[in-house]
Amino acid sequence: MLHLRNLRVTIDDYEIINIDDLALQPGARLGLVGESGSGKTMTAKAIAGLLPNEAKVSGEVNFDGQNLLTLGDRDLAKVRGKRIGFVFQDPARSLNPMMRIGKQVSEAIRIHTNLKGQAVTDKVVDLLRQVQLPEPETLLRRYPHQLSGGQQQRVMIAAAIAADPDLLIADEPTTALDVTVQEEILRLLISLSEQRKMSLLFVSHDLGVVRFVCNQVAVIYGGNIVEAGNIDNIINRPQHRYTAALLAANPGMPKDDNFSAFIGRRLQTITGSVPPVGRFPSGCRFRNRCQHASEKCATTPPITVSASDHRYLCWHPEQGGQS
Amino acid sequence: MTSAATSPSPLVAVEQMYFHYPRARITAGGAGWTLQDISLTIDLKSTVGIVGESGSGKSTLIRVMCGLLRHQQGNVRFNGKDITEYQGDGANELRRQNQIVFQNPRRSLDPRMTIRRSLTEPIRALQQRTPDDDELVSSIKRVGLGPEVLSRFPHQLSGGQLQRVGIARSLSVNPTILYADEPVSALDVSVQAQVLNLLMDLRDQMGLTLVMVSHDLGVVSRMCEHIVVMRHGHIVEAGRTSDVLSRPSSDYTATLLKAARAASLERS
Ligand SMILES: Nc1ncnc2c1ncn2[C@@H]1O[C@H](COP(=O)(O)OP(=O)(O)OP(=O)(O)O)[C@@H](O)[C@H]1O
Ligand SMILES: Nc1ncnc2c1ncn2[C@@H]1O[C@H](COP(=O)(O)OP(=O)(O)OP(=O)(O)O)[C@@H](O)[C@H]1O
Ligand SMILES: [Mg+2]
Ligand SMILES: [Mg+2]
């Protein structure tokens, strides 16, 4: 369905993304996980052809046999929105504040389908109902500021799935929502992907959320995919030291509801912080923050692939390399 | 937070408090109130987590407790004295002892001010003195930042660094109680861990009373001995965190827990 090969994005000669191989099968849900500044949004934008003008891209974004990077603007516009839906990181900034909700969703329908007149309105109501917004008939006359953050987020999803895309890219669709609304939206994304056989690329910094939604995960750091594979394998047996550190820093919930043992428990932190673009070390991008780094790590680690297609780039993997 | 009976003089005592924003229409049935019938106490040096759905009144409640918003009915006492009686110098003293850290560090610091000025300003306003360099350096070091940060502007710092500055700023006036309103929800998981550890350390070192609003039950159950669960402007349940979360008495708390468990990793 989607296959990235040697995808490289640079801005001002600084490498922001360098992904040699990442694939997403039809109907699969892949989580893209990493700290702030690791390149998640840039990867998503590279796939959707929405990179800023100053960015230079090379390699392949193969979508159903076509390399999207070589398509002209008109052909690309047909794919984007119609076959690839996009939910942006910040709903407040991506909904038009001056336009009623119904209009924003119907624009998407008019552009990408042949529906007209009442059929469009019916479809809007149907979509708003699918994303479980209350009273869709009245809601479509409201403006974005009259909706809560969670409701805005659902409108974004409704617009993104209006054309029944084969791939939905959702960039941190639930950050800053409360847990119950978050759970609803995550369940919605799962059921859309199951019912419509829609693939999902789900961007998040939280492995707990990714485990709930996705069956696969790719961990990104410094624009490189450092580990990828089945979500349960990676959560139970992380190999790359960065993945292990991200897991350890996650606050989580206490096992077996043992809340009294949880109180006062400090979190594990990752030494240092994500460097700005251009300041990552050579070789393993994570080595200046890694407790296990050795001289070897100054050279690019080899890709290790296990039998279960769990792959990682690390000289000193967590469990000596079995998975 | 304990019942009034076991604690004769809590630091903060709220009794049957009601609050509405200006121009709200209060009906006979009680609609219109943002906070209704709120009673709770906070003991000196305790740690309290406030959880509940978006719009339930968590931020409003902490603003009323620290005197930034004025309630219309009931009582709010700080150190045994009604907060409406803190006037003039007393009002400054109330503000000094009650500090808030906000969710979005970028929005809570003035982008045109250096970090040095942002740190100096509350001390000038609330203590009528100008801190020397040694004091500013030690205040920035306390939150794990270097003195070079003092000459920077907010846009030159990362989200996690800015939130540390926000915490340093609140602590610079040596408060008794620190209210943190979703202090880490704008930060990614690894930076969250640093800021939460910092808050736990500072609380222990400085003997702070800490009240934290959070949507993350995992974070609250690590950091807060006591929990208040809010919904629609009411307190639905409150008590020791491990009791409330192990045996929730309200359906709403159970729903919250279920949602939190679904999208969280299990930690032993
Ligand atoms: N227009 C741009 N010009 C130059 N650098 C940019 C631009 N946009 C992003 N970057 C840089 O590219 C890197 C990756 O950014 P990206 O937005 O992909 O991170 P992210 O993983 O999505 O982070 P977050 O979790 O904060 O959303 C960052 O260092 C960022 O500062
Ligand atoms: N300045 C204001 N004027 C009028 N109404 C307000 C104001 N601030 C908040 N409200 C309303 O008061 C109610 C409680 O808001 P509050 O911000 O206290 O909720 P919260 O529990 O902190 O929510 P969140 O989790 O989204 O931060 C909401 O209905 C909100 O819309
Ligand atoms: Mg991003
Ligand atoms: Mg709030």
mmCIF file of C-alpha atoms in Angstrom, chain A residues 34-37 40 148 175-183 186-187 205-209 211-212 235 246-260 262-274 289, chain B residues 52-55 58 103 161 185 187-194 196-198 200-201 203 215-226 241-243 245-246 252 255-268:
data_model
loop_
_atom_site.group_PDB
_atom_site.id
_atom_site.type_symbol
_atom_site.label_atom_id
_atom_site.label_comp_id
_atom_site.label_asym_id
_atom_site.label_seq_id
_atom_site.Cartn_x
_atom_site.Cartn_y
_atom_site.Cartn_z
ATOM 1 C CA GLY A 34 9.511 9.530 18.878
ATOM 2 C CA GLU A 35 10.262 12.579 20.985
ATOM 3 C CA SER A 36 9.442 16.112 19.921
ATOM 4 C CA GLY A 37 11.757 17.130 17.064
ATOM 5 C CA LYS A 40 7.391 12.528 12.868
ATOM 6 C CA SER A 148 -14.735 21.660 22.287
ATOM 7 C CA THR A 175 -2.907 15.168 22.533
ATOM 8 C CA ALA A 176 -4.446 17.517 25.099
ATOM 9 C CA LEU A 177 -7.770 15.685 25.083
ATOM 10 C CA ASP A 178 -9.066 14.158 28.269
ATOM 11 C CA VAL A 179 -8.755 10.409 28.608
ATOM 12 C CA THR A 180 -12.372 9.495 27.971
ATOM 13 C CA VAL A 181 -12.596 11.585 24.780
ATOM 14 C CA GLN A 182 -9.208 10.253 23.748
ATOM 15 C CA GLU A 183 -10.392 6.683 24.141
ATOM 16 C CA LEU A 186 -8.895 6.101 19.285
ATOM 17 C CA ARG A 187 -11.688 3.499 19.127
ATOM 18 C CA HIS A 205 5.005 10.315 21.326
ATOM 19 C CA ASP A 206 3.169 7.947 23.665
ATOM 20 C CA LEU A 207 3.778 4.224 23.277
ATOM 21 C CA GLY A 208 0.792 3.460 25.537
ATOM 22 C CA VAL A 209 -1.564 5.120 23.073
ATOM 23 C CA ARG A 211 -0.139 0.053 21.688
ATOM 24 C CA PHE A 212 -3.888 0.578 22.000
ATOM 25 C CA ILE A 235 6.934 -3.240 23.743
ATOM 26 C CA LEU A 246 11.177 5.830 25.580
ATOM 27 C CA LEU A 247 9.339 2.909 27.161
ATOM 28 C CA ALA A 248 10.994 3.472 30.527
ATOM 29 C CA ALA A 249 10.086 7.179 30.568
ATOM 30 C CA ASN A 250 6.384 6.449 30.018
ATOM 31 C CA PRO A 251 4.427 6.979 33.277
ATOM 32 C CA GLY A 252 1.976 4.139 32.574
ATOM 33 C CA MET A 253 -0.519 2.721 35.037
ATOM 34 C CA PRO A 254 0.343 0.387 37.911
ATOM 35 C CA LYS A 255 0.179 -3.332 37.188
ATOM 36 C CA ASP A 256 -2.643 -5.240 38.921
ATOM 37 C CA ASP A 257 -4.076 -1.947 40.188
ATOM 38 C CA ASN A 258 -1.367 -1.782 42.811
ATOM 39 C CA PHE A 259 -1.753 1.961 43.339
ATOM 40 C CA SER A 260 -0.246 2.011 46.826
ATOM 41 C CA PHE A 262 3.048 3.378 42.740
ATOM 42 C CA ILE A 263 3.029 6.472 44.915
ATOM 43 C CA GLY A 264 6.302 8.398 45.018
ATOM 44 C CA ARG A 265 7.788 6.343 42.177
ATOM 45 C CA ARG A 266 10.098 8.476 40.101
ATOM 46 C CA LEU A 267 10.121 8.246 36.348
ATOM 47 C CA GLN A 268 13.136 7.211 34.322
ATOM 48 C CA THR A 269 14.458 10.013 32.177
ATOM 49 C CA ILE A 270 16.503 10.056 28.989
ATOM 50 C CA THR A 271 19.813 11.873 29.412
ATOM 51 C CA GLY A 272 20.102 15.185 27.543
ATOM 52 C CA SER A 273 17.624 16.324 24.924
ATOM 53 C CA VAL A 274 16.855 15.948 21.217
ATOM 54 C CA ARG A 289 22.504 10.266 24.967
ATOM 55 C CA GLY B 52 -11.913 15.045 35.633
ATOM 56 C CA GLU B 53 -13.240 15.692 32.166
ATOM 57 C CA SER B 54 -12.499 18.740 30.102
ATOM 58 C CA GLY B 55 -14.686 21.655 31.195
ATOM 59 C CA LYS B 58 -10.562 21.979 37.499
ATOM 60 C CA GLN B 103 -0.032 24.260 31.047
ATOM 61 C CA GLN B 161 13.255 24.202 29.456
ATOM 62 C CA SER B 185 0.532 17.929 28.961
ATOM 63 C CA LEU B 187 5.425 18.146 26.620
ATOM 64 C CA ASP B 188 6.463 14.809 25.139
ATOM 65 C CA VAL B 189 6.878 11.693 27.277
ATOM 66 C CA SER B 190 10.611 12.026 27.971
ATOM 67 C CA VAL B 191 10.449 15.711 28.899
ATOM 68 C CA GLN B 192 7.358 15.026 31.018
ATOM 69 C CA ALA B 193 9.406 12.566 33.046
ATOM 70 C CA GLN B 194 12.086 15.197 33.755
ATOM 71 C CA LEU B 196 7.551 15.498 36.993
ATOM 72 C CA ASN B 197 10.685 14.233 38.772
ATOM 73 C CA LEU B 198 11.726 17.836 39.292
ATOM 74 C CA MET B 200 8.635 15.679 43.202
ATOM 75 C CA ASP B 201 12.184 16.631 44.225
ATOM 76 C CA ARG B 203 8.293 19.338 46.857
ATOM 77 C CA HIS B 215 -5.706 14.246 32.919
ATOM 78 C CA ASP B 216 -3.169 11.486 33.415
ATOM 79 C CA LEU B 217 -4.220 9.076 36.159
ATOM 80 C CA GLY B 218 -0.846 7.333 35.959
ATOM 81 C CA VAL B 219 0.928 10.588 36.776
ATOM 82 C CA VAL B 220 -1.490 11.426 39.602
ATOM 83 C CA SER B 221 -1.151 7.985 41.131
ATOM 84 C CA ARG B 222 2.639 8.344 41.191
ATOM 85 C CA MET B 223 2.766 11.879 42.531
ATOM 86 C CA CYS B 224 -0.325 12.623 44.593
ATOM 87 C CA GLU B 225 -1.324 11.046 47.886
ATOM 88 C CA HIS B 226 -4.796 12.525 47.581
ATOM 89 C CA THR B 241 -5.480 8.176 45.714
ATOM 90 C CA SER B 242 -4.808 4.482 46.269
ATOM 91 C CA ASP B 243 -8.220 4.014 47.958
ATOM 92 C CA LEU B 245 -8.532 4.330 42.376
ATOM 93 C CA SER B 246 -8.493 0.789 43.800
ATOM 94 C CA TYR B 252 -17.487 8.221 36.543
ATOM 95 C CA THR B 255 -15.025 5.122 33.495
ATOM 96 C CA LEU B 256 -11.960 7.344 33.799
ATOM 97 C CA LEU B 257 -9.898 4.443 35.062
ATOM 98 C CA LYS B 258 -11.025 2.168 32.267
ATOM 99 C CA ALA B 259 -10.102 4.742 29.621
ATOM 100 C CA ALA B 260 -6.744 5.407 31.273
ATOM 101 C CA ARG B 261 -5.913 1.708 31.447
ATOM 102 C CA ALA B 262 -6.851 1.108 27.812
ATOM 103 C CA ALA B 263 -4.336 3.593 26.450
ATOM 104 C CA SER B 264 -1.515 3.145 28.986
ATOM 105 C CA LEU B 265 1.381 0.781 29.436
ATOM 106 C CA GLU B 266 1.381 -1.379 32.548
ATOM 107 C CA ARG B 267 4.201 -0.706 34.964
ATOM 108 C CA SER B 268 5.211 -2.878 37.849
#
